[in-house]
Coordinates of C-alpha atoms in Angstrom, one line a residue:
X1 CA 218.3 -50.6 229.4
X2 CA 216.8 -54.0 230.0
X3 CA 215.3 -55.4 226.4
X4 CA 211.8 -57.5 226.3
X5 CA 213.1 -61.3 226.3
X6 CA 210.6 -63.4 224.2
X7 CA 210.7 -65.9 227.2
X8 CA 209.4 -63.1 229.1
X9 CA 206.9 -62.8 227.0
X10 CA 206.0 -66.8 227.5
X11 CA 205.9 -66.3 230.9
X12 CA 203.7 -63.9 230.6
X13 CA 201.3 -65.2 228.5
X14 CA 201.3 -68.8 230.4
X15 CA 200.6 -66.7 233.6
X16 CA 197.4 -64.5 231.9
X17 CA 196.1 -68.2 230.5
X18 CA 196.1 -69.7 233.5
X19 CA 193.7 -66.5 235.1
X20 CA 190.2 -67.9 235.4
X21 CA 189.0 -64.1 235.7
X22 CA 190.7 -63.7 232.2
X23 CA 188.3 -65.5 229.8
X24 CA 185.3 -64.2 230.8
X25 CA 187.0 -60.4 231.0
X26 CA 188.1 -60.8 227.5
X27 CA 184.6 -62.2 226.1
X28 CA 182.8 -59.7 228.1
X29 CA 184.9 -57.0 226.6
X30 CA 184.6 -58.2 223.1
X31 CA 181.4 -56.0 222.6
X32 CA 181.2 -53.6 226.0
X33 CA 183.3 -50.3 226.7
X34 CA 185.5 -50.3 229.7
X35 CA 183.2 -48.0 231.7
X36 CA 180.3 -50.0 231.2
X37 CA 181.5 -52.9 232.7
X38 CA 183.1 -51.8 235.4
X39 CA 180.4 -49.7 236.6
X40 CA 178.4 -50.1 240.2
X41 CA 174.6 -49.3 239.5
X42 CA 174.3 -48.8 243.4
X43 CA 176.1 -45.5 243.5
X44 CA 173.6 -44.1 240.6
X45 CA 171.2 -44.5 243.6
X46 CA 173.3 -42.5 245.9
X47 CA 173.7 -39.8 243.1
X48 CA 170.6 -38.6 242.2
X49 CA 170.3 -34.6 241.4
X50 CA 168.6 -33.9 244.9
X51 CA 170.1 -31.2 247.2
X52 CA 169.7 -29.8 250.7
X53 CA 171.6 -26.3 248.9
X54 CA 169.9 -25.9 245.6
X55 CA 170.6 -22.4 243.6
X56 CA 167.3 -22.3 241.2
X57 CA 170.2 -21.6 238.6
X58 CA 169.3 -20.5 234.6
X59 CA 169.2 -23.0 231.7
X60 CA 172.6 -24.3 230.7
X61 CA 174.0 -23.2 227.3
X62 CA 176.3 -25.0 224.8
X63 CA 179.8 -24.2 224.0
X64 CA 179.8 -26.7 221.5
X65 CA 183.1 -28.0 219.5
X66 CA 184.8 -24.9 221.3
X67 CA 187.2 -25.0 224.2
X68 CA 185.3 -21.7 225.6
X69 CA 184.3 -23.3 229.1
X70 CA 185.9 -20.9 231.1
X71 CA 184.0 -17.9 228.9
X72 CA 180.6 -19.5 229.3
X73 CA 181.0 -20.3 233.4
X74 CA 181.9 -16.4 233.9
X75 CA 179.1 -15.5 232.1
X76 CA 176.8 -17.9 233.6
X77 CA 177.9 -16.2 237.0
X78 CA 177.3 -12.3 235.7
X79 CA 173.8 -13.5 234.0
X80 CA 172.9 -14.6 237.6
X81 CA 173.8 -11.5 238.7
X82 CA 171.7 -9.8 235.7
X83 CA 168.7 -11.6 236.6
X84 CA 168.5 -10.2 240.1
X85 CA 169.4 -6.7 239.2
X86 CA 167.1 -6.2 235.8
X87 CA 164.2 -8.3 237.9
X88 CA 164.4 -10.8 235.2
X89 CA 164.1 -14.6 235.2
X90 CA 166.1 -15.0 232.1
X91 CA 169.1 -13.2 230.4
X92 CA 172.2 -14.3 228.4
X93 CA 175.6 -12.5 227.7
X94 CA 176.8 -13.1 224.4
X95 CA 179.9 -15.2 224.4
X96 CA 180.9 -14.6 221.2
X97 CA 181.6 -11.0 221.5
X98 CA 183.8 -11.7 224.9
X99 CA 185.5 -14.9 222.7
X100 CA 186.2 -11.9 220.0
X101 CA 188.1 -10.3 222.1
X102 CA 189.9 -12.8 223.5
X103 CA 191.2 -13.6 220.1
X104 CA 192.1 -10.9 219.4
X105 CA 194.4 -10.2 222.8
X106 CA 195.6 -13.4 222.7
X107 CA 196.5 -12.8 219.1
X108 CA 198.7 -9.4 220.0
X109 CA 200.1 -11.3 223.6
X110 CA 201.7 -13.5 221.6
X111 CA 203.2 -11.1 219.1
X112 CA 204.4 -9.3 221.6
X113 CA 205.8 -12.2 224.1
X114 CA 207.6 -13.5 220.5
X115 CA 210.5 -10.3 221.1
X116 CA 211.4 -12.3 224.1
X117 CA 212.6 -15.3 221.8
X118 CA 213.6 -13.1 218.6
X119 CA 217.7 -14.7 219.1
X120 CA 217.0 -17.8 221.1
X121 CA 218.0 -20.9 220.3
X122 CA 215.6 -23.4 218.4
X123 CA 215.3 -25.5 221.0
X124 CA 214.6 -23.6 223.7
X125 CA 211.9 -24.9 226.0
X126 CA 210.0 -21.8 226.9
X127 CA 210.3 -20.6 223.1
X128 CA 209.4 -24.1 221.7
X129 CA 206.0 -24.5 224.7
X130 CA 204.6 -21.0 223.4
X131 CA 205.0 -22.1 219.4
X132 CA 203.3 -25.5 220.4
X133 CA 200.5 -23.9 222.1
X134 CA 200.1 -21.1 219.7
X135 CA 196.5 -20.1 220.6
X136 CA 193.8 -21.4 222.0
X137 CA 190.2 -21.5 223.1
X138 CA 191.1 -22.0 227.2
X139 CA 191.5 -19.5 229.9
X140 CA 191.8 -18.3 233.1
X141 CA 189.2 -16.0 235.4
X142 CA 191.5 -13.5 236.0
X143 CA 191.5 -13.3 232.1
X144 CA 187.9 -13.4 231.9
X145 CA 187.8 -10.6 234.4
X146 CA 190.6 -8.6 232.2
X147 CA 188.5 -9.1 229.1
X148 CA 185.5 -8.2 231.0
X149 CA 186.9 -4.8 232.3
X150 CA 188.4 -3.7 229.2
X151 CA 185.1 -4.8 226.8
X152 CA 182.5 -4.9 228.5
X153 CA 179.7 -7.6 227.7
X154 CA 176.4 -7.4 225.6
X155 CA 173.4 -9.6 225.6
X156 CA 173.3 -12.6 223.5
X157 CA 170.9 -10.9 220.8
X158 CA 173.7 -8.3 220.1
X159 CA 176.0 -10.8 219.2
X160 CA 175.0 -14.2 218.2
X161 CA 177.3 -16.9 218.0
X162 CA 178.3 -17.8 214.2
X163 CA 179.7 -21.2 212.6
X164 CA 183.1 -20.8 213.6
X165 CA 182.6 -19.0 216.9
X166 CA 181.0 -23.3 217.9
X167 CA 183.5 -25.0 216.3
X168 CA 186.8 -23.4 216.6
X169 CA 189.1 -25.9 215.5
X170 CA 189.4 -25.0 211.5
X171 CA 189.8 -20.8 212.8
X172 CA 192.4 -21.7 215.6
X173 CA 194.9 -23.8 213.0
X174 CA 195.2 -20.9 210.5
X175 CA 195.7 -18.5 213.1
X176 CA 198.6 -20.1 214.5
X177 CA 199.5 -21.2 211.1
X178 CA 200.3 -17.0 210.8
X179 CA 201.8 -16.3 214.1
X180 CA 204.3 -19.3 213.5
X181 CA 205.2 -18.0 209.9
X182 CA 205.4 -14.4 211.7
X183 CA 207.9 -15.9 214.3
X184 CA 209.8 -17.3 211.5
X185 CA 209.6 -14.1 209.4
X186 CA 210.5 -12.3 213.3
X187 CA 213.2 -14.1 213.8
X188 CA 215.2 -13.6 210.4
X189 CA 214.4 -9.8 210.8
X190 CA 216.5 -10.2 213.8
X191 CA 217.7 -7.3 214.8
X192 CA 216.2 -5.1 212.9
X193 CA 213.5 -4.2 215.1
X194 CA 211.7 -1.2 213.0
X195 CA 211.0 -4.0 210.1
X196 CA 209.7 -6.5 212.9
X197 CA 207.4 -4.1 214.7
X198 CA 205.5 -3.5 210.9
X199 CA 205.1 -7.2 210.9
X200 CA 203.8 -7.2 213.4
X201 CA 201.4 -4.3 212.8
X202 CA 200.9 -6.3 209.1
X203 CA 199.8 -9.4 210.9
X204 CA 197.5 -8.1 213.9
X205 CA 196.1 -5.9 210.7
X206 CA 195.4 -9.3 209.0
X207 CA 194.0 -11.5 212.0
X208 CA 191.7 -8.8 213.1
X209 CA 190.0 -8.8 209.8
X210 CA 190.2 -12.7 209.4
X211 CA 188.2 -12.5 212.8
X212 CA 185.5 -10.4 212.1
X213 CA 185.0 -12.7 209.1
X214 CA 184.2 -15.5 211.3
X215 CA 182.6 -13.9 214.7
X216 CA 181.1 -11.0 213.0
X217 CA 181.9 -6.9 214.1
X218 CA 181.4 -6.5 217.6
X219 CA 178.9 -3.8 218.7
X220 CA 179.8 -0.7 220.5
X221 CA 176.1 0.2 221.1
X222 CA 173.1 -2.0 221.2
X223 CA 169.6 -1.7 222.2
X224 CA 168.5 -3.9 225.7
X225 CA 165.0 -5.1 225.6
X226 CA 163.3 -6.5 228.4
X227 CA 160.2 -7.8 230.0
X228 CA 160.9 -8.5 233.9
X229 CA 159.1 -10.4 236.7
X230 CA 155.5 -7.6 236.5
X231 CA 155.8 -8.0 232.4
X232 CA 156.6 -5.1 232.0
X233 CA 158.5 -4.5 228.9
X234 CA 161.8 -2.0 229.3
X235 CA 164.6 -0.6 226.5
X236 CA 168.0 0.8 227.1
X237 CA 168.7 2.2 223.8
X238 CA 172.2 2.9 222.2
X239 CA 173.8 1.1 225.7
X240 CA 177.5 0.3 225.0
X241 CA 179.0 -2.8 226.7
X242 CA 180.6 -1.1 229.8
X243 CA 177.6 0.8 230.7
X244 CA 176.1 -2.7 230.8
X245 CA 178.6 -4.6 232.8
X246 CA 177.9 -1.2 235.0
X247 CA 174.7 -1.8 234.9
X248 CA 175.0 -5.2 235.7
X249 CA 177.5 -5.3 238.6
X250 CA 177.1 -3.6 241.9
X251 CA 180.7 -4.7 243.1
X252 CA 184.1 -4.8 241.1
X253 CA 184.8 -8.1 239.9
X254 CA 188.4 -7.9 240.9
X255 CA 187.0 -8.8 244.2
X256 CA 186.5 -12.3 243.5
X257 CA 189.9 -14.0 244.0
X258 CA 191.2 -17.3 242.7
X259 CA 192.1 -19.7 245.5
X260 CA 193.6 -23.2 244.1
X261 CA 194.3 -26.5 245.5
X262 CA 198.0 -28.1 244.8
X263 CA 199.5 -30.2 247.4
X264 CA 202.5 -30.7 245.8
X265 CA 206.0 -30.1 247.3
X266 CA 206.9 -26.8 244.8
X267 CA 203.6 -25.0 245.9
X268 CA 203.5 -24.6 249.8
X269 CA 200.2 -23.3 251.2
X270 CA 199.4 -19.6 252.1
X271 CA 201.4 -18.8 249.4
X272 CA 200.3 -17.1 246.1
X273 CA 201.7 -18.1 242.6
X274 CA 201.5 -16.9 239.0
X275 CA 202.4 -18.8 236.0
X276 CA 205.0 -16.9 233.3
X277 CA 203.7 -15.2 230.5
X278 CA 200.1 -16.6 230.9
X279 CA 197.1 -14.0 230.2
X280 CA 195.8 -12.4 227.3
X281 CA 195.0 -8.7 228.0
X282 CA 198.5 -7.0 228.3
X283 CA 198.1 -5.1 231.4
X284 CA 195.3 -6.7 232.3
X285 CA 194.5 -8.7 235.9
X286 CA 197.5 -10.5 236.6
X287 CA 196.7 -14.1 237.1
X288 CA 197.1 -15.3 240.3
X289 CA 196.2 -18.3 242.9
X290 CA 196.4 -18.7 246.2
X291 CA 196.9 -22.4 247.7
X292 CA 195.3 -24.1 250.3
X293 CA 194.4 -26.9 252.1
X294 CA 191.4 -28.5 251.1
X295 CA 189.3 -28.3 254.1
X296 CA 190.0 -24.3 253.8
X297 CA 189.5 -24.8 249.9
X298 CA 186.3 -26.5 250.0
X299 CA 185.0 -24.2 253.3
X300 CA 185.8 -20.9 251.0
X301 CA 183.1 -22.7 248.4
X302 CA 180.5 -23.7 250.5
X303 CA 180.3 -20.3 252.5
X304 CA 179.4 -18.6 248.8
X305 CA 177.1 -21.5 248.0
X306 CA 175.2 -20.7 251.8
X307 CA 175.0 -17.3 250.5
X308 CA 173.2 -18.3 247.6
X309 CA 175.8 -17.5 245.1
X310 CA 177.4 -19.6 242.2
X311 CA 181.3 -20.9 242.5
X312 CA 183.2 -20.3 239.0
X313 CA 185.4 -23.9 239.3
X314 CA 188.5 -25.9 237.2
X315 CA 188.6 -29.6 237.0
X316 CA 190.0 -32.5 235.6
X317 CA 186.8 -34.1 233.9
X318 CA 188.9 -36.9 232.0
X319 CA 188.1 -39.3 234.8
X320 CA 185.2 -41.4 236.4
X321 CA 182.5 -39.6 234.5
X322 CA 179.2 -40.3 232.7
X323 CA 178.4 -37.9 230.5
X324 CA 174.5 -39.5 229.5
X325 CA 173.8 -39.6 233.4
X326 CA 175.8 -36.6 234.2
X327 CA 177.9 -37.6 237.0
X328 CA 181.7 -37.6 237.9
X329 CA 182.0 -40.5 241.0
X330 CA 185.5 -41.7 241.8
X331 CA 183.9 -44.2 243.7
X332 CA 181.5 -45.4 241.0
X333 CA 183.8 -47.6 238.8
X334 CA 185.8 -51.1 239.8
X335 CA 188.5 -50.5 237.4
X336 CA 191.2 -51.5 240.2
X337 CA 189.3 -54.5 242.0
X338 CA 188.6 -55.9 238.5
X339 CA 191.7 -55.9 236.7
X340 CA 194.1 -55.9 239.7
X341 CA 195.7 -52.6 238.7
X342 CA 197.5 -50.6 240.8
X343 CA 195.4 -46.7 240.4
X344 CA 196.0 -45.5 243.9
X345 CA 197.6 -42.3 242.5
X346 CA 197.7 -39.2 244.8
X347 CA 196.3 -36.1 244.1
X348 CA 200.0 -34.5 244.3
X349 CA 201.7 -37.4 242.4
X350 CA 198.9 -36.5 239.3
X351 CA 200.1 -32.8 238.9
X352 CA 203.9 -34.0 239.4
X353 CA 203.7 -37.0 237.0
X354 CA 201.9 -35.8 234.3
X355 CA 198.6 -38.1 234.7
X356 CA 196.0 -34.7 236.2
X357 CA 195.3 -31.0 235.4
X358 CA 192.9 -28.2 234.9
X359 CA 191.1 -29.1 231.0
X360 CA 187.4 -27.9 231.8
X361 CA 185.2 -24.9 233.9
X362 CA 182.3 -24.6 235.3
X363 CA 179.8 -23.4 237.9
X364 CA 178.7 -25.0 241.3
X365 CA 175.3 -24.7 241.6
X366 CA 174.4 -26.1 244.9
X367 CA 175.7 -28.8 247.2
X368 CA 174.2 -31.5 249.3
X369 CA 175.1 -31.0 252.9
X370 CA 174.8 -34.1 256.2
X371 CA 175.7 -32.3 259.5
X372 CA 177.2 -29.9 257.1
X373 CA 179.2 -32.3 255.6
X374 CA 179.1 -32.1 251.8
X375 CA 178.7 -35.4 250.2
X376 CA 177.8 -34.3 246.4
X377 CA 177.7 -31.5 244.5
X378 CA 175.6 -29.4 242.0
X379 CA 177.5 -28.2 239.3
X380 CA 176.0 -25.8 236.1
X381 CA 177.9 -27.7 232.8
X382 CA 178.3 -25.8 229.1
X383 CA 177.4 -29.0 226.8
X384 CA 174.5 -28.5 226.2
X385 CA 170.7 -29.5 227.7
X386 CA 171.4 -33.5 226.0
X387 CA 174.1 -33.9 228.7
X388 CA 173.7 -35.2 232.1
X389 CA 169.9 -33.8 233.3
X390 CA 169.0 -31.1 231.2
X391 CA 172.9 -30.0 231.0
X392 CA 173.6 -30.1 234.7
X393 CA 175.7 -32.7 236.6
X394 CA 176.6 -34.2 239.9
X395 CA 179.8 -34.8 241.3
X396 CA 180.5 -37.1 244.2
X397 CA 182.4 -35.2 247.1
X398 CA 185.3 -37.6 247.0
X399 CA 185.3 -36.7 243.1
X400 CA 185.8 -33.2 243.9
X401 CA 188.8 -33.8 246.4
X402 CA 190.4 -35.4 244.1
X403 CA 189.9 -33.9 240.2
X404 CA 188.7 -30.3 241.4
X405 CA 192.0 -27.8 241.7
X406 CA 190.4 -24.1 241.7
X407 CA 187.9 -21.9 242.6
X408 CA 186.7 -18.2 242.4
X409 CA 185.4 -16.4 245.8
X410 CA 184.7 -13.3 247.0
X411 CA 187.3 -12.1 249.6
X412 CA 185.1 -10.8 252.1
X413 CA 184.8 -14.8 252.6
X414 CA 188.9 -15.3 253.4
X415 CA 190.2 -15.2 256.8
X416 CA 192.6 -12.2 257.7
X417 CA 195.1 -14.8 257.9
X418 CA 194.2 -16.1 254.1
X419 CA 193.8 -12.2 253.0
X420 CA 197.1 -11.8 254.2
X421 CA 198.6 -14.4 252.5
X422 CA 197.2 -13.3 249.4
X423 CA 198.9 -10.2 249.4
X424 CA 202.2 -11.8 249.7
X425 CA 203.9 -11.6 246.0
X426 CA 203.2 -14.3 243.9
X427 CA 205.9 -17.1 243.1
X428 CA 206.0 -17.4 239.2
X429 CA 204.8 -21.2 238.0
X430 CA 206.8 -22.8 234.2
X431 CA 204.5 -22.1 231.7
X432 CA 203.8 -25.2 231.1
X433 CA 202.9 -26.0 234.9
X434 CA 199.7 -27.5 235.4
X435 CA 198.2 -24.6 237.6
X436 CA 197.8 -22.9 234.3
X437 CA 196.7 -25.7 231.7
X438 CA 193.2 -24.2 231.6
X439 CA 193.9 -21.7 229.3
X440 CA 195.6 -23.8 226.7
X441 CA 192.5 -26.4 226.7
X442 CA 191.5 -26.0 222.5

């Protein structure tokens, strides 16, 4: 390895002197943010919220200090679905009941996925990634549609959200505080397997109560009250949350299918891929993708936007974004004309090196088409109404090439040639590959 010579350094700093650009880039960053100065004001004219396909979509709600993204953009998609079927023009799921349950999965998947590492070595990767990780917030929408299937949903005034079901972080630490002293405990069991199986019986016994304490008891009945479109006022009494989702659904929602974008090498398209011991619900949907190309990827989308239904969506949000105006435009900051730095990074080099993945989801909500060309996008966002315009944001076409990496479509919009290739058996992803970051976002 080469060391950092102090004459380097000289040269260096005789080189940077000598910059006209420098002095003034220094003084001007003395009291303004990066993003600020770097910004072009003319593509804020090209990104105004104004579509030629707009889906009158519902209020936006607010996950708050809660990495529950994924939650709140499936539910935004069923209360859509609600609204049409109860003849409403507002409803709203509780995502603290579905978030309950999630918990509490989550909670027993990793008991259970710990047997695999009871006499591993220390250092083992896999074993050491899953104690990192412990639990989190994220997920995935095949294990929204597990959670969904198994619980059933109820409307917001059924289950409200609490202090801890917003702000997460406090409730995540000392849960994974106890399943990290359980795979300790576990492991110096080892083999005695009757002893380890009534630890783990002790400590799902002890996180399911330390959960109720801060999301509350979730309800197996609760009464729907409604007024719709005539004002007419309605009740379903003593409904349970299956009967609702029943209620609410008129098609299973297994029949949405998760397509992904990944041109990378390891992930050829028309292929299907799973990622190792991702999910929550044991026995639940299987997570699964299918890749391909982006002009297939992005068609898939825009058929189920024509047909005046939302797009559940992950994204890389860390990047050329604006979270007062509400837009994401790769095209909207100078950062590489500027400060002559090389940022010509492919979309495949960002998942292989490291620099890209899945942290946030949401909703497309419409999408603004020339010759049926798409050249921004609508998208419904989960932080709140003091976000973006009234909690919804735009996202420059371009933007979504590069920083958006899956989507959620019905099949009957897949070719027979896509259909097939989804039934072809999935090649299992690391867990730690990027295709399945979403569900470790806190």
């Amino acid at each position: 390895m080469k060391p950092l010579q102090l004459q380097k350094l000289q040269e260096l700093q005789k080189k940077a002197t000598a910059d006209k650009h420098q002095l003034p880039l220094r003084r001007a960053l003395y009291k303004n943010q990066l993003p600020d100065l770097v910004q072009k004001p003319e593509r804020l004219q090209t990104m105004k919220q104004r579509f030629s396909l707009d889906l009158k979509t519902l209020p936006v709600n607010h996950q708050k200090q809660s990495g529950r993204c994924w939650l709140f953009a499936g539910l935004n998609v069923l209360r859509e679905i609600g609204c049409k079927t109860f003849g409403v023009s507002i409803i709203e799921f509780s995502q603290n009941y579905v978030a309950f349950y999630d918990k509490l999965e989550k909670i027993n998947y990793f008991l259970q996925t710990m047997n695999q590492f009871l006499d591993c070595d220390y250092d083992d990767r896999a074993f050491q990634y899953f104690l990192k990780t412990g639990i989190q917030d994220g997920g995935q929408w095949d294990m929204f549609v597990s959670l969904i299937e198994k619980y059933g949903i109820v409307v917001k005034d059924a289950m409200e959200e609490t202090a801890s079901s917003s702000n997460t972080r406090a409730m995540n630490q000392l849960i994974n505080t106890v399943l990290r002293n359980y795979a300790a405990k576990a492991r110096s069991l080892y083999p005695n397997l009757e002893k380890i199986e009534q630890l783990q019986e002790q400590t799902l016994e002890q996180l399911y109560q330390f959960l109720t304490t801060n999301f509350g008891f979730p309800p197996h009945q609760f009464d729907f009250e409604y007024i719709d479109k005539d004002q007419k006022y309605h009740i379903e009494s003593n409904i349970t949350p299956l009967e609702m989702l029943q209620k609410v659904l008129t098609e299973p929602l297994s029949d949405y299918l998760s397509i992904i974008h990944a041109p990378t090498a390891d992930k050829p398209y028309y292929q299907t891929y799973t990622v190792k011991n991702l999910g929550n619900v044991i026995n639940g949907q299987p997570v699964q993708y299918l890749n391909l190309p982006l002009v297939e990827f992005k068609a898939l989308i825009l058929a189920q936007l024509k047909d005046r239904e939302a797009v559940w969506f992950g994204a890389d949000v860390g990047y050329f974004g604006d979270r007062s105006s509400g837009i994401w435009d790769d095209q909207a900051f100078d950062y590489q004309e500027l400060f002559g730095l090389d940022l010509a990074i492919s979309k495949a080099d960002s998942l292989r090196y490291a620099h890209s993945q899945m942290n946030h989801a949401m909703v497309f909500g419409g999408v603004n088409l020339i010759n049926d060309t798409p050249t921004k996008w609508k998208i419904e966002n989960s932080w709140g109404e003091d976000a973006g315009l009234k909690g919804y944001f735009v996202a420059s076409d371009s933007w979504v090439d590069r920083f958006v990496y899956q989507a959620v479509v019905h099949k009957k919009y897949l070719s027979n040639e896509q259909l097939q290739a989804w039934q072809s058996v999935p090649i299992v992803l690391k867990p730690w590959d990027p295709m399945g970051s979403l569900a470790v976002t806190e």
